Coordinates of C-alpha atoms and ligand atoms in Angstrom, one line a residue:
M1 CA 16.7 -8.9 4.2
K2 CA 19.9 -9.2 2.2
I3 CA 22.7 -7.2 0.6
N4 CA 25.1 -9.2 -1.6
G5 CA 23.5 -12.4 -0.2
K6 CA 24.2 -11.5 3.4
H7 CA 21.4 -10.9 5.9
Q8 CA 21.2 -7.4 7.1
R9 CA 19.0 -5.2 9.3
T10 CA 18.9 -1.4 9.0
V11 CA 19.9 -0.8 12.7
W12 CA 21.8 -3.0 15.1
L13 CA 24.0 -2.8 18.2
G14 CA 27.7 -2.4 17.6
Q15 CA 30.2 -5.0 18.8
D16 CA 31.0 -2.9 21.9
G17 CA 27.5 -3.5 23.0
W18 CA 26.4 0.1 23.2
S19 CA 27.1 2.0 20.0
V20 CA 24.3 1.8 17.4
E21 CA 25.1 0.9 13.8
I22 CA 23.1 2.0 10.8
L23 CA 23.4 1.8 7.0
D24 CA 24.1 5.3 5.6
Q25 CA 21.1 5.6 3.3
T26 CA 22.3 8.8 1.8
K27 CA 25.0 6.7 0.1
L28 CA 22.7 4.0 -1.2
P29 CA 22.2 2.6 -3.7
F30 CA 25.7 3.5 -4.9
D31 CA 27.7 2.6 -1.9
V32 CA 27.0 0.4 1.2
Q33 CA 28.5 2.2 4.2
V34 CA 27.9 1.6 7.9
I35 CA 27.8 4.5 10.4
S36 CA 28.3 4.0 14.1
L37 CA 26.2 6.3 16.2
T38 CA 27.7 7.1 19.6
S39 CA 25.6 9.9 21.0
M40 CA 22.0 11.0 21.2
E41 CA 22.8 14.1 19.1
Q42 CA 24.3 11.9 16.4
A43 CA 21.1 9.7 16.4
A44 CA 19.1 12.9 16.0
K45 CA 21.3 14.1 13.1
A46 CA 20.9 10.6 11.5
I47 CA 17.1 11.1 11.5
K48 CA 17.0 14.7 10.5
D49 CA 19.6 14.4 7.6
M50 CA 18.0 11.1 6.4
W51 CA 21.0 8.9 7.0
V52 CA 18.0 6.7 8.1
R53 CA 14.5 7.3 6.8
G54 CA 11.2 5.5 6.6
A55 CA 8.6 5.9 9.4
P56 CA 9.3 2.6 11.3
L57 CA 13.0 2.9 11.1
I58 CA 12.9 6.5 12.3
G59 CA 11.0 5.3 15.4
A60 CA 13.5 2.5 16.1
V61 CA 16.5 4.8 15.7
A62 CA 14.9 7.4 18.0
A63 CA 14.4 4.7 20.7
Y64 CA 18.1 3.9 20.4
G65 CA 18.8 7.6 20.5
I66 CA 17.3 7.8 24.0
A67 CA 19.4 4.8 25.0
L68 CA 22.5 6.5 23.8
G69 CA 21.4 9.6 25.8
M70 CA 20.8 7.6 28.9
K71 CA 24.4 6.2 28.7
E72 CA 25.7 9.8 28.7
D73 CA 23.5 11.1 31.5
A74 CA 20.4 9.4 33.0
S75 CA 19.0 12.3 34.9
D76 CA 15.4 13.5 34.6
E77 CA 16.6 16.7 32.9
H78 CA 18.6 14.8 30.3
L79 CA 15.8 12.4 29.6
Q80 CA 13.5 15.3 28.8
K81 CA 16.2 16.9 26.7
C82 CA 16.7 13.7 24.7
Y83 CA 13.0 13.5 24.1
D84 CA 12.8 17.2 23.0
V85 CA 15.8 17.0 20.6
L86 CA 14.7 13.7 19.0
I87 CA 11.0 14.7 18.6
D88 CA 12.2 17.8 16.8
T89 CA 14.0 15.9 14.0
R90 CA 11.2 15.2 11.5
P91 CA 7.5 16.4 11.9
T92 CA 5.4 14.0 9.8
A93 CA 6.1 10.3 10.5
I94 CA 4.2 9.5 13.7
N95 CA 6.3 6.5 14.5
L96 CA 8.9 8.9 15.9
K97 CA 6.5 10.2 18.6
W98 CA 5.1 6.7 19.1
A99 CA 8.5 5.3 19.9
L100 CA 9.7 8.3 22.0
D101 CA 6.5 8.3 24.0
R102 CA 6.8 4.6 24.7
V103 CA 10.4 4.8 25.9
F104 CA 9.8 8.0 27.9
A105 CA 6.7 6.6 29.7
E106 CA 8.7 3.6 30.6
L107 CA 11.8 5.4 31.9
K108 CA 10.3 8.4 33.7
H109 CA 9.4 6.4 36.8
K110 CA 12.6 4.4 36.8
S111 CA 15.7 5.3 38.8
A112 CA 18.6 6.9 37.0
E113 CA 20.7 3.8 37.7
D114 CA 18.3 1.6 35.8
R115 CA 17.5 3.8 32.9
Q116 CA 20.3 3.0 30.6
T117 CA 19.7 -0.8 30.7
I118 CA 16.0 -0.5 30.3
A119 CA 16.3 2.0 27.4
Y120 CA 18.6 -0.4 25.5
Q121 CA 16.2 -3.3 26.2
L122 CA 13.2 -1.3 25.0
A123 CA 14.9 0.0 21.9
A124 CA 15.9 -3.6 21.0
H125 CA 12.3 -4.7 21.7
I126 CA 10.9 -2.0 19.4
A127 CA 13.3 -3.0 16.7
D128 CA 12.4 -6.7 17.0
E129 CA 8.7 -6.0 17.2
D130 CA 8.9 -3.9 14.0
V131 CA 10.4 -7.0 12.2
Q132 CA 7.5 -9.1 13.4
L133 CA 4.9 -6.5 12.4
C134 CA 6.4 -6.1 8.9
E135 CA 6.6 -9.9 8.4
S136 CA 3.0 -10.3 9.3
I137 CA 2.0 -7.5 6.9
G138 CA 3.9 -9.5 4.3
E139 CA 1.9 -12.6 5.1
N140 CA -1.5 -10.8 5.1
G141 CA -0.7 -8.9 1.9
L142 CA 0.4 -12.1 0.2
E143 CA -3.2 -13.3 0.3
I144 CA -4.2 -10.2 -1.8
I145 CA -1.5 -10.9 -4.4
K146 CA -2.5 -14.6 -4.5
Q147 CA -6.1 -13.6 -5.1
I148 CA -5.2 -11.2 -7.9
A149 CA -2.9 -13.8 -9.5
S150 CA -5.7 -16.4 -9.4
N151 CA -8.0 -14.0 -11.3
K152 CA -5.4 -13.7 -14.1
P153 CA -4.7 -16.2 -16.9
E154 CA -2.4 -19.0 -15.5
G155 CA 1.3 -18.1 -15.6
S156 CA 0.8 -14.4 -16.1
T157 CA 2.6 -11.8 -14.0
V158 CA 1.0 -9.7 -11.3
N159 CA 2.1 -6.0 -11.9
I160 CA 2.4 -4.0 -8.7
L161 CA 3.1 -0.3 -8.6
T162 CA 4.7 1.2 -5.5
H163 CA 5.8 4.8 -4.6
C164 CA 8.8 5.8 -2.5
N165 CA 10.7 3.2 -0.5
A166 CA 8.5 1.2 1.9
G167 CA 10.8 -1.8 1.7
W168 CA 13.1 -3.2 4.4
L169 CA 15.4 -0.2 4.2
A170 CA 12.5 1.9 5.5
T171 CA 11.9 -0.4 8.5
V172 CA 14.1 -2.6 10.6
D173 CA 13.6 -5.5 8.2
W174 CA 11.1 -6.8 5.7
G175 CA 9.4 -3.5 4.9
T176 CA 5.8 -2.6 4.8
A177 CA 4.5 -2.2 1.3
I178 CA 7.3 -4.4 -0.2
S179 CA 7.0 -7.2 2.4
P180 CA 3.9 -8.8 0.6
I181 CA 5.9 -8.6 -2.6
Y182 CA 8.9 -10.5 -1.1
K183 CA 6.5 -13.1 0.3
A184 CA 4.8 -13.5 -3.1
H185 CA 8.1 -13.8 -4.9
E186 CA 9.2 -16.4 -2.3
A187 CA 5.9 -18.3 -2.8
G188 CA 6.7 -18.6 -6.5
I189 CA 4.1 -16.1 -7.7
K190 CA 5.3 -14.1 -10.8
V191 CA 5.4 -10.5 -9.7
H192 CA 6.8 -7.4 -11.4
V193 CA 7.1 -4.1 -9.7
W194 CA 6.7 -0.6 -11.2
V195 CA 9.0 1.5 -9.0
D196 CA 8.3 5.2 -8.9
E197 CA 11.6 7.2 -8.9
T198 CA 10.1 9.4 -6.1
R199 CA 11.7 12.8 -6.7
P200 CA 13.2 14.7 -5.1
R201 CA 15.0 12.3 -2.8
N202 CA 14.7 9.3 -5.2
Q203 CA 13.7 6.8 -2.6
G204 CA 12.6 4.6 -5.6
L205 CA 16.3 3.9 -6.2
L206 CA 16.4 2.3 -2.8
T207 CA 13.4 0.2 -3.7
A208 CA 15.0 -0.8 -7.0
F209 CA 18.2 -1.7 -5.1
E210 CA 16.3 -3.9 -2.6
L211 CA 14.3 -5.6 -5.3
G212 CA 17.4 -6.2 -7.4
S213 CA 19.2 -7.7 -4.4
H214 CA 16.3 -10.2 -4.0
G215 CA 15.9 -11.0 -7.7
V216 CA 12.4 -9.5 -7.8
P217 CA 11.7 -8.2 -11.4
H218 CA 11.1 -4.5 -11.5
T219 CA 11.2 -1.4 -13.7
L220 CA 12.1 2.1 -12.5
I221 CA 9.8 4.7 -13.9
A222 CA 9.5 8.5 -13.6
D223 CA 7.0 9.7 -11.1
N224 CA 4.4 10.7 -13.7
V225 CA 4.2 7.4 -15.6
G226 CA 1.9 5.5 -13.3
G227 CA -1.4 7.0 -14.6
H228 CA -0.5 6.1 -18.1
L229 CA 0.3 2.5 -17.1
M230 CA -3.0 2.2 -15.2
Q231 CA -5.0 3.5 -18.2
H232 CA -3.4 0.7 -20.3
G233 CA -4.0 -2.1 -17.9
E234 CA -0.4 -2.5 -16.9
V235 CA -1.0 -2.2 -13.1
D236 CA -2.9 -4.9 -11.2
L237 CA -2.6 -3.2 -7.9
C238 CA -0.8 -0.5 -6.0
I239 CA 0.8 -0.9 -2.6
V240 CA 2.3 2.0 -0.7
G241 CA 3.5 2.7 2.8
T242 CA 2.3 5.4 5.2
D243 CA 4.0 7.8 7.6
R244 CA 0.9 8.6 9.5
T245 CA -2.7 7.3 9.2
T246 CA -5.5 9.1 10.9
A247 CA -8.3 7.6 13.0
K248 CA -10.7 7.8 10.0
G249 CA -8.2 6.3 7.6
D250 CA -6.6 9.2 5.8
V251 CA -3.0 8.3 4.7
C252 CA -0.1 10.6 4.8
N253 CA 2.8 9.2 2.7
K254 CA 5.6 10.4 0.5
I255 CA 4.7 13.3 -1.8
G256 CA 3.0 12.0 -5.0
T257 CA 1.1 9.2 -3.3
Y258 CA -2.2 11.1 -3.6
L259 CA -1.9 11.5 -7.4
K260 CA -1.2 7.7 -7.7
A261 CA -4.3 7.1 -5.6
L262 CA -6.4 9.3 -7.8
A263 CA -5.2 7.6 -11.0
A264 CA -5.9 4.2 -9.4
H265 CA -9.4 5.3 -8.4
D266 CA -10.1 6.5 -12.0
N267 CA -8.9 3.3 -13.5
K268 CA -10.4 0.9 -10.9
V269 CA -7.0 -0.3 -9.8
P270 CA -7.0 -1.5 -6.2
F271 CA -4.9 0.8 -4.0
Y272 CA -3.7 -0.8 -0.8
V273 CA -1.7 0.8 2.1
A274 CA 0.5 -1.3 4.2
L275 CA 0.0 -0.1 7.7
P276 CA 1.8 -1.3 10.9
S277 CA -0.3 -0.2 13.9
P278 CA 2.4 2.2 15.3
T279 CA 1.8 4.3 12.2
I280 CA -1.8 5.1 13.3
D281 CA -2.3 8.5 14.9
W282 CA -5.5 8.1 16.9
T283 CA -5.4 11.7 17.9
V284 CA -5.8 13.0 14.4
Y285 CA -8.9 12.7 12.3
D286 CA -8.7 14.8 9.1
G287 CA -5.3 14.2 7.5
V288 CA -5.4 17.1 5.1
K289 CA -6.2 19.6 7.8
E290 CA -4.3 18.2 10.7
I291 CA -1.1 16.5 9.7
P292 CA 2.0 18.7 9.6
I293 CA 3.7 18.3 6.2
E294 CA 7.5 18.5 6.3
Q295 CA 9.1 21.0 4.0
R296 CA 12.8 20.3 3.3
S297 CA 15.6 22.3 1.7
G298 CA 15.0 23.5 -1.8
E299 CA 18.5 22.1 -2.7
E300 CA 17.0 18.6 -2.6
Q301 CA 14.8 19.7 -5.5
S302 CA 17.3 21.7 -7.5
H303 CA 20.0 19.0 -7.3
V304 CA 20.4 15.3 -8.0
Y305 CA 22.9 12.9 -6.6
G306 CA 24.4 10.1 -8.8
I307 CA 27.5 8.5 -10.3
D308 CA 29.3 10.5 -13.0
P309 CA 30.9 8.7 -16.0
S310 CA 34.2 8.5 -14.1
G311 CA 32.5 6.5 -11.3
K312 CA 32.5 9.4 -8.8
L313 CA 29.5 10.2 -6.6
S314 CA 28.4 13.6 -7.7
W315 CA 25.8 16.2 -6.6
V316 CA 24.6 18.0 -9.7
N317 CA 22.5 21.2 -10.0
T318 CA 19.7 20.8 -12.6
A319 CA 17.8 24.1 -12.0
P320 CA 18.5 27.6 -13.3
K321 CA 20.6 29.5 -10.9
G322 CA 18.5 31.2 -8.2
T323 CA 15.3 29.3 -8.9
E324 CA 12.9 29.2 -6.0
C325 CA 12.3 25.6 -5.1
G326 CA 9.4 24.1 -3.1
N327 CA 10.1 20.8 -1.4
Y328 CA 7.0 19.3 0.2
A329 CA 8.0 15.9 1.5
F330 CA 4.5 14.3 2.0
D331 CA 0.9 14.5 1.0
V332 CA -2.4 13.1 2.2
T333 CA -4.5 10.6 0.4
P334 CA -8.1 10.7 1.8
A335 CA -9.4 7.4 3.0
K336 CA -12.0 7.2 0.2
Y337 CA -9.3 6.5 -2.3
V338 CA -7.8 3.6 -0.3
T339 CA -9.1 0.1 -1.1
G340 CA -7.8 -1.4 2.2
F341 CA -5.2 -1.5 4.9
I342 CA -2.8 -4.4 5.1
T343 CA -2.0 -4.5 8.8
E344 CA -0.1 -7.0 11.0
R345 CA -3.5 -8.3 12.2
G346 CA -5.1 -8.7 8.8
V347 CA -6.6 -6.6 6.0
C348 CA -9.4 -4.1 6.7
E349 CA -11.3 -1.3 5.0
A350 CA -10.0 2.2 5.2
T351 CA -12.7 3.4 7.5
E352 CA -12.9 4.6 11.1
S353 CA -15.1 1.7 12.1
A354 CA -12.8 -0.9 10.5
L355 CA -9.7 0.5 12.0
S356 CA -11.3 0.9 15.5
A357 CA -12.5 -2.7 15.3
M358 CA -9.1 -4.1 14.2
F359 CA -7.2 -2.1 16.9
A360 CA -9.7 -1.5 19.7
D361 CA -7.1 -2.3 22.3
L362 CA -4.6 0.3 21.0
K363 CA -6.9 3.3 20.7
A364 CA -5.9 5.2 23.8
P365 CA -2.8 7.2 23.0
E366 CA 0.1 7.3 25.4
I367 CA 1.0 10.9 26.3
A368 CA 4.5 11.8 27.3
Ligands
LIG401 O1 11.1 10.9 3.7 P1 11.2 9.4 4.0 O2 12.1 8.7 3.0 O3 11.4 9.1 5.4 O4 9.7 8.9 3.6 C1 9.4 7.5 3.7 C2 8.1 7.2 3.2 O5 7.3 8.1 2.8 C3 7.6 5.8 3.3 O6 6.7 5.5 2.2 C4 6.9 5.6 4.6 O7 7.8 5.9 5.7 C5 6.3 4.3 4.8 S1 7.6 3.1 4.9 C6 7.6 1.9 5.7

């Protein structure tokens, strides 16, 4: 999508043909800075420290991380080390494992001489494929927005609530939950987005930044506002992303998603999850019991990052000194609260049978 009118992806190959460039998302939305990754360890740090974030983007950068690793040393031992270091970066989003398993399975039977070239090709393929999946999600989700618009008085606006950032910055391009919104906006449907701030990491600011860059009307709200808006008929539908969806359709996404789903259920507001197939973990069934929930530093809770009146980027403490902080990064929304999945192949119910029918060919997981 675009920044300042210029098309941009979130990860791309540097001009030297081997370094991997990313947008530093810790600086957004205040500053647009590019970082050049030149080693596997740096790619791992980029994922762990959230220079890049969002399940699909984490997967793509991990694949490029293996490529960088193969440039350094393409031995069997180093291939295994790259896998081990990268898999350890973040525990919840399954796209990380999906991408690493895919690249590892491809490389392990190849000669050391061939591994670097194949790894770069595969990483580029994973990135391009993500763009296609996300654009297809946009087209399939557009039909839902069109349908909702057609049920409203002519010329009225479709109000959509989203949580976290599941836009193009969380993927390679287009986004998952925001892709249908971009498509609807392009199609001339009047849309307005309620953007949850998404404390503590404020991914909602990234969503606001993206939507603003594309001229999509939106309003930034505190995380607890959505229930009130739904009670007052101000939300026509919710669309969120997912970091891992289980075989029976439970959805693990950014902390706070579950509460939005409960409010949507109580107010009969459709609650859709945009789901690219690499985000399905077929090996996991009960999301609440089985998905590991990342816990991050309490500093992310006690501090906020922003621009001070002098225009300087500042990191400010908002909590009483010494306060114990809990920072749970994700929660699980049981399938029963999900109206449907918007996938690259179409829209389906959030049930085991619907997911299996839609993706029968993908069900057998690849094991590294
Ligand atoms: O901690 P983050 O910023 O990596 O979490 C991102 C999310 O939770 C997104 O909603 C999710 O990855 C789906 S995005 C396409």
